[in-house]
Amino acid sequence: MKIFQKYILPALIVLGAVALDQITKVIALANLPYREEVVVIDNIFSLFLLNNTGMAFGLMQGQRWILIVITIIILPFLAFFYSSLPEHKKVGRAYRITILVLMGGALGNFIDRIFRETGVVDFFLITAFDGIFPWVFNVADIFVVVPIFVMATLTFFLKEEDLKKWKFRKNA
């Protein structure tokens, strides 16, 4: 049971996030017209297929290889961070889950960058808020951005004595 909880379940969470991302991209590529808005909920949500050669929020356009290298560097760091968090504390479990989802999102877009020279497949478009959120995104982007906000929120409410108990803080 310990092997399942320590290795298999985390791997399944990461692979599940990657699979959900990749499946939605295949569906979008097969069913959506390129660069034509398909309104789902008027003035709120649309589908808009495009290829993104950068990262979230339109940053680093055309920097495919730099983004590949950054991902290769960040993934082991996230794995180390994950392994250093306590399994038994509620906050530690929440951090662990968010890191696994974040890793799945990073891997989902990494796969696109490796195997699709045209870039990452994006297709969600929020049309509400009168253009305040003009970015087109995908499931992997959700799996990267949301965990970062969750971890920031958890960190804000974390007690100092909990931080001192974590492995990566013992020598600090």
PDB file of C-alpha atoms in Angstrom:
ATOM      1  CA  MET A   1       0.000   0.000   0.000  1.00  0.00           C
ATOM      2  CA  LYS A   2       2.880   2.345   0.775  1.00  0.00           C
ATOM      3  CA  ILE A   3       4.302   1.905  -2.744  1.00  0.00           C
ATOM      4  CA  PHE A   4       0.924   2.781  -4.252  1.00  0.00           C
ATOM      5  CA  GLN A   5       0.587   5.972  -2.196  1.00  0.00           C
ATOM      6  CA  LYS A   6       4.207   7.014  -2.574  1.00  0.00           C
ATOM      7  CA  TYR A   7       4.815   6.296  -6.260  1.00  0.00           C
ATOM      8  CA  ILE A   8       1.865   4.937  -8.231  1.00  0.00           C
ATOM      9  CA  LEU A   9      -0.844   7.398  -7.135  1.00  0.00           C
ATOM     10  CA  PRO A  10       1.331  10.478  -7.763  1.00  0.00           C
ATOM     11  CA  ALA A  11       2.310   9.108 -11.179  1.00  0.00           C
ATOM     12  CA  LEU A  12      -1.362   8.475 -11.980  1.00  0.00           C
ATOM     13  CA  ILE A  13      -2.267  12.051 -11.024  1.00  0.00           C
ATOM     14  CA  VAL A  14       0.461  13.497 -13.273  1.00  0.00           C
ATOM     15  CA  LEU A  15      -0.375  11.123 -16.132  1.00  0.00           C
ATOM     16  CA  GLY A  16      -4.101  11.838 -15.698  1.00  0.00           C
ATOM     17  CA  ALA A  17      -3.469  15.575 -16.012  1.00  0.00           C
ATOM     18  CA  VAL A  18      -1.323  15.020 -19.111  1.00  0.00           C
ATOM     19  CA  ALA A  19      -3.915  12.676 -20.630  1.00  0.00           C
ATOM     20  CA  LEU A  20      -6.786  15.108 -20.027  1.00  0.00           C
ATOM     21  CA  ASP A  21      -4.770  17.903 -21.618  1.00  0.00           C
ATOM     22  CA  GLN A  22      -3.702  15.886 -24.647  1.00  0.00           C
ATOM     23  CA  ILE A  23      -7.164  14.393 -25.227  1.00  0.00           C
ATOM     24  CA  THR A  24      -8.790  17.839 -25.198  1.00  0.00           C
ATOM     25  CA  LYS A  25      -6.182  19.098 -27.664  1.00  0.00           C
ATOM     26  CA  VAL A  26      -6.836  16.193 -30.038  1.00  0.00           C
ATOM     27  CA  ILE A  27     -10.587  16.877 -29.832  1.00  0.00           C
ATOM     28  CA  ALA A  28     -10.036  20.598 -30.447  1.00  0.00           C
ATOM     29  CA  LEU A  29      -7.766  19.950 -33.441  1.00  0.00           C
ATOM     30  CA  ALA A  30     -10.278  17.518 -34.944  1.00  0.00           C
ATOM     31  CA  ASN A  31     -13.370  19.663 -34.458  1.00  0.00           C
ATOM     32  CA  LEU A  32     -12.550  23.373 -34.343  1.00  0.00           C
ATOM     33  CA  PRO A  33     -11.836  25.684 -37.270  1.00  0.00           C
ATOM     34  CA  TYR A  34      -8.451  27.384 -37.012  1.00  0.00           C
ATOM     35  CA  ARG A  35      -8.634  30.997 -35.759  1.00  0.00           C
ATOM     36  CA  GLU A  36     -12.423  31.192 -35.977  1.00  0.00           C
ATOM     37  CA  GLU A  37     -14.392  31.882 -32.835  1.00  0.00           C
ATOM     38  CA  VAL A  38     -16.987  29.299 -31.869  1.00  0.00           C
ATOM     39  CA  VAL A  39     -19.274  30.895 -29.283  1.00  0.00           C
ATOM     40  CA  VAL A  40     -20.259  28.511 -26.485  1.00  0.00           C
ATOM     41  CA  ILE A  41     -21.881  31.011 -24.104  1.00  0.00           C
ATOM     42  CA  ASP A  42     -22.517  34.414 -25.670  1.00  0.00           C
ATOM     43  CA  ASN A  43     -20.265  37.154 -24.224  1.00  0.00           C
ATOM     44  CA  ILE A  44     -18.762  34.724 -21.699  1.00  0.00           C
ATOM     45  CA  PHE A  45     -16.935  31.770 -23.243  1.00  0.00           C
ATOM     46  CA  SER A  46     -15.803  30.713 -26.715  1.00  0.00           C
ATOM     47  CA  LEU A  47     -13.559  28.185 -28.364  1.00  0.00           C
ATOM     48  CA  PHE A  48     -10.815  29.618 -30.553  1.00  0.00           C
ATOM     49  CA  LEU A  49      -8.191  27.241 -31.904  1.00  0.00           C
ATOM     50  CA  LEU A  50      -4.679  28.551 -32.404  1.00  0.00           C
ATOM     51  CA  ASN A  51      -1.049  27.579 -31.981  1.00  0.00           C
ATOM     52  CA  ASN A  52       0.933  29.352 -29.297  1.00  0.00           C
ATOM     53  CA  THR A  53       4.703  29.510 -29.793  1.00  0.00           C
ATOM     54  CA  GLY A  54       5.221  31.073 -26.365  1.00  0.00           C
ATOM     55  CA  MET A  55       4.009  30.405 -22.869  1.00  0.00           C
ATOM     56  CA  ALA A  56       1.085  31.537 -20.719  1.00  0.00           C
ATOM     57  CA  PHE A  57      -0.184  35.081 -21.214  1.00  0.00           C
ATOM     58  CA  GLY A  58       1.615  35.395 -24.551  1.00  0.00           C
ATOM     59  CA  LEU A  59       5.057  35.611 -22.971  1.00  0.00           C
ATOM     60  CA  MET A  60       8.240  34.451 -24.757  1.00  0.00           C
ATOM     61  CA  GLN A  61       6.695  34.000 -28.209  1.00  0.00           C
ATOM     62  CA  GLY A  62       8.905  32.032 -30.591  1.00  0.00           C
ATOM     63  CA  GLN A  63      11.213  30.799 -27.808  1.00  0.00           C
ATOM     64  CA  ARG A  64      10.387  27.093 -28.196  1.00  0.00           C
ATOM     65  CA  TRP A  65      13.803  25.693 -27.281  1.00  0.00           C
ATOM     66  CA  ILE A  66      14.276  28.005 -24.317  1.00  0.00           C
ATOM     67  CA  LEU A  67      10.868  26.924 -23.001  1.00  0.00           C
ATOM     68  CA  ILE A  68      11.805  23.258 -23.512  1.00  0.00           C
ATOM     69  CA  VAL A  69      15.026  23.757 -21.532  1.00  0.00           C
ATOM     70  CA  ILE A  70      13.205  25.661 -18.770  1.00  0.00           C
ATOM     71  CA  THR A  71      10.702  22.805 -18.453  1.00  0.00           C
ATOM     72  CA  ILE A  72      13.516  20.230 -18.297  1.00  0.00           C
ATOM     73  CA  ILE A  73      15.072  22.239 -15.450  1.00  0.00           C
ATOM     74  CA  ILE A  74      11.833  22.924 -13.564  1.00  0.00           C
ATOM     75  CA  LEU A  75      10.386  19.390 -13.553  1.00  0.00           C
ATOM     76  CA  PRO A  76      13.160  17.820 -11.413  1.00  0.00           C
ATOM     77  CA  PHE A  77      12.971  20.795  -9.056  1.00  0.00           C
ATOM     78  CA  LEU A  78       9.221  20.247  -8.681  1.00  0.00           C
ATOM     79  CA  ALA A  79       9.805  16.527  -8.068  1.00  0.00           C
ATOM     80  CA  PHE A  80      12.344  17.370  -5.345  1.00  0.00           C
ATOM     81  CA  PHE A  81       9.992  19.927  -3.800  1.00  0.00           C
ATOM     82  CA  TYR A  82       7.185  17.353  -3.901  1.00  0.00           C
ATOM     83  CA  SER A  83       9.306  14.695  -2.188  1.00  0.00           C
ATOM     84  CA  SER A  84      10.363  17.097   0.564  1.00  0.00           C
ATOM     85  CA  LEU A  85       6.816  17.964   1.643  1.00  0.00           C
ATOM     86  CA  PRO A  86       5.167  16.186   4.579  1.00  0.00           C
ATOM     87  CA  GLU A  87       2.606  13.550   3.642  1.00  0.00           C
ATOM     88  CA  HIS A  88       0.603  13.665   6.849  1.00  0.00           C
ATOM     89  CA  LYS A  89      -0.288  17.331   7.243  1.00  0.00           C
ATOM     90  CA  LYS A  90      -3.345  18.712   5.429  1.00  0.00           C
ATOM     91  CA  VAL A  91      -1.369  21.622   3.995  1.00  0.00           C
ATOM     92  CA  GLY A  92       1.429  19.285   2.955  1.00  0.00           C
ATOM     93  CA  ARG A  93      -1.072  17.058   1.129  1.00  0.00           C
ATOM     94  CA  ALA A  94      -2.604  20.079  -0.591  1.00  0.00           C
ATOM     95  CA  TYR A  95       0.850  21.258  -1.719  1.00  0.00           C
ATOM     96  CA  ARG A  96       1.695  17.765  -2.951  1.00  0.00           C
ATOM     97  CA  ILE A  97      -1.475  17.514  -5.046  1.00  0.00           C
ATOM     98  CA  THR A  98      -1.014  20.981  -6.532  1.00  0.00           C
ATOM     99  CA  ILE A  99       2.590  20.180  -7.453  1.00  0.00           C
ATOM    100  CA  LEU A 100       1.503  16.959  -9.179  1.00  0.00           C
ATOM    101  CA  VAL A 101      -1.155  18.825 -11.177  1.00  0.00           C
ATOM    102  CA  LEU A 102       1.391  21.545 -12.004  1.00  0.00           C
ATOM    103  CA  MET A 103       3.823  18.881 -13.244  1.00  0.00           C
ATOM    104  CA  GLY A 104       1.061  17.374 -15.394  1.00  0.00           C
ATOM    105  CA  GLY A 105       0.311  20.780 -16.918  1.00  0.00           C
ATOM    106  CA  ALA A 106       3.979  21.475 -17.583  1.00  0.00           C
ATOM    107  CA  LEU A 107       4.371  18.062 -19.224  1.00  0.00           C
ATOM    108  CA  GLY A 108       1.248  18.577 -21.348  1.00  0.00           C
ATOM    109  CA  ASN A 109       2.611  21.745 -22.931  1.00  0.00           C
ATOM    110  CA  PHE A 110       6.118  20.239 -23.035  1.00  0.00           C
ATOM    111  CA  ILE A 111       4.772  17.398 -25.197  1.00  0.00           C
ATOM    112  CA  ASP A 112       3.305  19.961 -27.605  1.00  0.00           C
ATOM    113  CA  ARG A 113       6.578  21.869 -27.772  1.00  0.00           C
ATOM    114  CA  ILE A 114       8.528  18.688 -28.506  1.00  0.00           C
ATOM    115  CA  PHE A 115       6.151  17.097 -31.027  1.00  0.00           C
ATOM    116  CA  ARG A 116       4.327  20.048 -32.609  1.00  0.00           C
ATOM    117  CA  GLU A 117       6.623  22.478 -34.396  1.00  0.00           C
ATOM    118  CA  THR A 118       3.665  24.836 -34.789  1.00  0.00           C
ATOM    119  CA  GLY A 119       3.484  25.331 -31.028  1.00  0.00           C
ATOM    120  CA  VAL A 120       1.206  24.561 -28.134  1.00  0.00           C
ATOM    121  CA  VAL A 121      -2.451  23.983 -29.015  1.00  0.00           C
ATOM    122  CA  ASP A 122      -4.707  26.551 -27.296  1.00  0.00           C
ATOM    123  CA  PHE A 123      -8.480  26.737 -27.690  1.00  0.00           C
ATOM    124  CA  PHE A 124     -10.300  28.207 -24.656  1.00  0.00           C
ATOM    125  CA  LEU A 125     -11.229  31.899 -24.781  1.00  0.00           C
ATOM    126  CA  ILE A 126     -12.909  33.844 -22.006  1.00  0.00           C
ATOM    127  CA  THR A 127     -14.954  36.583 -23.701  1.00  0.00           C
ATOM    128  CA  ALA A 128     -16.537  37.957 -20.533  1.00  0.00           C
ATOM    129  CA  PHE A 129     -15.176  41.029 -18.781  1.00  0.00           C
ATOM    130  CA  ASP A 130     -14.994  43.005 -22.037  1.00  0.00           C
ATOM    131  CA  GLY A 131     -11.570  41.836 -23.177  1.00  0.00           C
ATOM    132  CA  ILE A 132      -9.824  42.107 -19.802  1.00  0.00           C
ATOM    133  CA  PHE A 133      -8.682  38.483 -20.248  1.00  0.00           C
ATOM    134  CA  PRO A 134      -7.696  38.308 -23.939  1.00  0.00           C
ATOM    135  CA  TRP A 135      -5.593  35.125 -23.793  1.00  0.00           C
ATOM    136  CA  VAL A 136      -6.434  31.817 -25.401  1.00  0.00           C
ATOM    137  CA  PHE A 137      -5.418  28.860 -23.242  1.00  0.00           C
ATOM    138  CA  ASN A 138      -5.718  25.109 -22.781  1.00  0.00           C
ATOM    139  CA  VAL A 139      -6.153  22.518 -20.031  1.00  0.00           C
ATOM    140  CA  ALA A 140      -2.393  22.364 -19.362  1.00  0.00           C
ATOM    141  CA  ASP A 141      -2.353  26.126 -18.810  1.00  0.00           C
ATOM    142  CA  ILE A 142      -5.125  25.712 -16.233  1.00  0.00           C
ATOM    143  CA  PHE A 143      -3.079  22.956 -14.587  1.00  0.00           C
ATOM    144  CA  VAL A 144      -0.089  25.306 -14.367  1.00  0.00           C
ATOM    145  CA  VAL A 145      -1.699  28.616 -13.371  1.00  0.00           C
ATOM    146  CA  VAL A 146      -4.301  27.397 -10.849  1.00  0.00           C
ATOM    147  CA  PRO A 147      -1.822  25.367  -8.735  1.00  0.00           C
ATOM    148  CA  ILE A 148       0.503  28.366  -8.543  1.00  0.00           C
ATOM    149  CA  PHE A 149      -2.320  30.476  -7.116  1.00  0.00           C
ATOM    150  CA  VAL A 150      -3.330  27.652  -4.758  1.00  0.00           C
ATOM    151  CA  MET A 151       0.244  27.286  -3.493  1.00  0.00           C
ATOM    152  CA  ALA A 152       0.563  31.045  -3.034  1.00  0.00           C
ATOM    153  CA  THR A 153      -2.669  31.051  -1.019  1.00  0.00           C
ATOM    154  CA  LEU A 154      -1.566  28.066   1.080  1.00  0.00           C
ATOM    155  CA  THR A 155       1.802  29.705   1.722  1.00  0.00           C
ATOM    156  CA  PHE A 156       0.106  32.912   2.831  1.00  0.00           C
ATOM    157  CA  PHE A 157      -1.851  31.020   5.485  1.00  0.00           C
ATOM    158  CA  LEU A 158       0.938  28.624   6.487  1.00  0.00           C
ATOM    159  CA  LYS A 159       2.293  28.885  10.012  1.00  0.00           C
ATOM    160  CA  GLU A 160       6.024  29.445  10.502  1.00  0.00           C
ATOM    161  CA  GLU A 161       6.363  26.351  12.716  1.00  0.00           C
ATOM    162  CA  ASP A 162       4.981  24.206   9.874  1.00  0.00           C
ATOM    163  CA  LEU A 163       7.590  25.596   7.485  1.00  0.00           C
ATOM    164  CA  LYS A 164      10.381  24.720   9.921  1.00  0.00           C
ATOM    165  CA  LYS A 165       9.233  21.079  10.053  1.00  0.00           C
ATOM    166  CA  TRP A 166       9.539  20.551   6.296  1.00  0.00           C
ATOM    167  CA  LYS A 167      12.654  18.703   5.090  1.00  0.00           C
ATOM    168  CA  PHE A 168      13.833  21.412   2.723  1.00  0.00           C
ATOM    169  CA  ARG A 169      13.719  23.968   5.571  1.00  0.00           C
ATOM    170  CA  LYS A 170      15.583  21.919   8.239  1.00  0.00           C
ATOM    171  CA  ASN A 171      19.026  23.238   7.362  1.00  0.00           C
ATOM    172  CA  ALA A 172      17.891  26.815   6.827  1.00  0.00           C
TER     173      ALA A 172
END
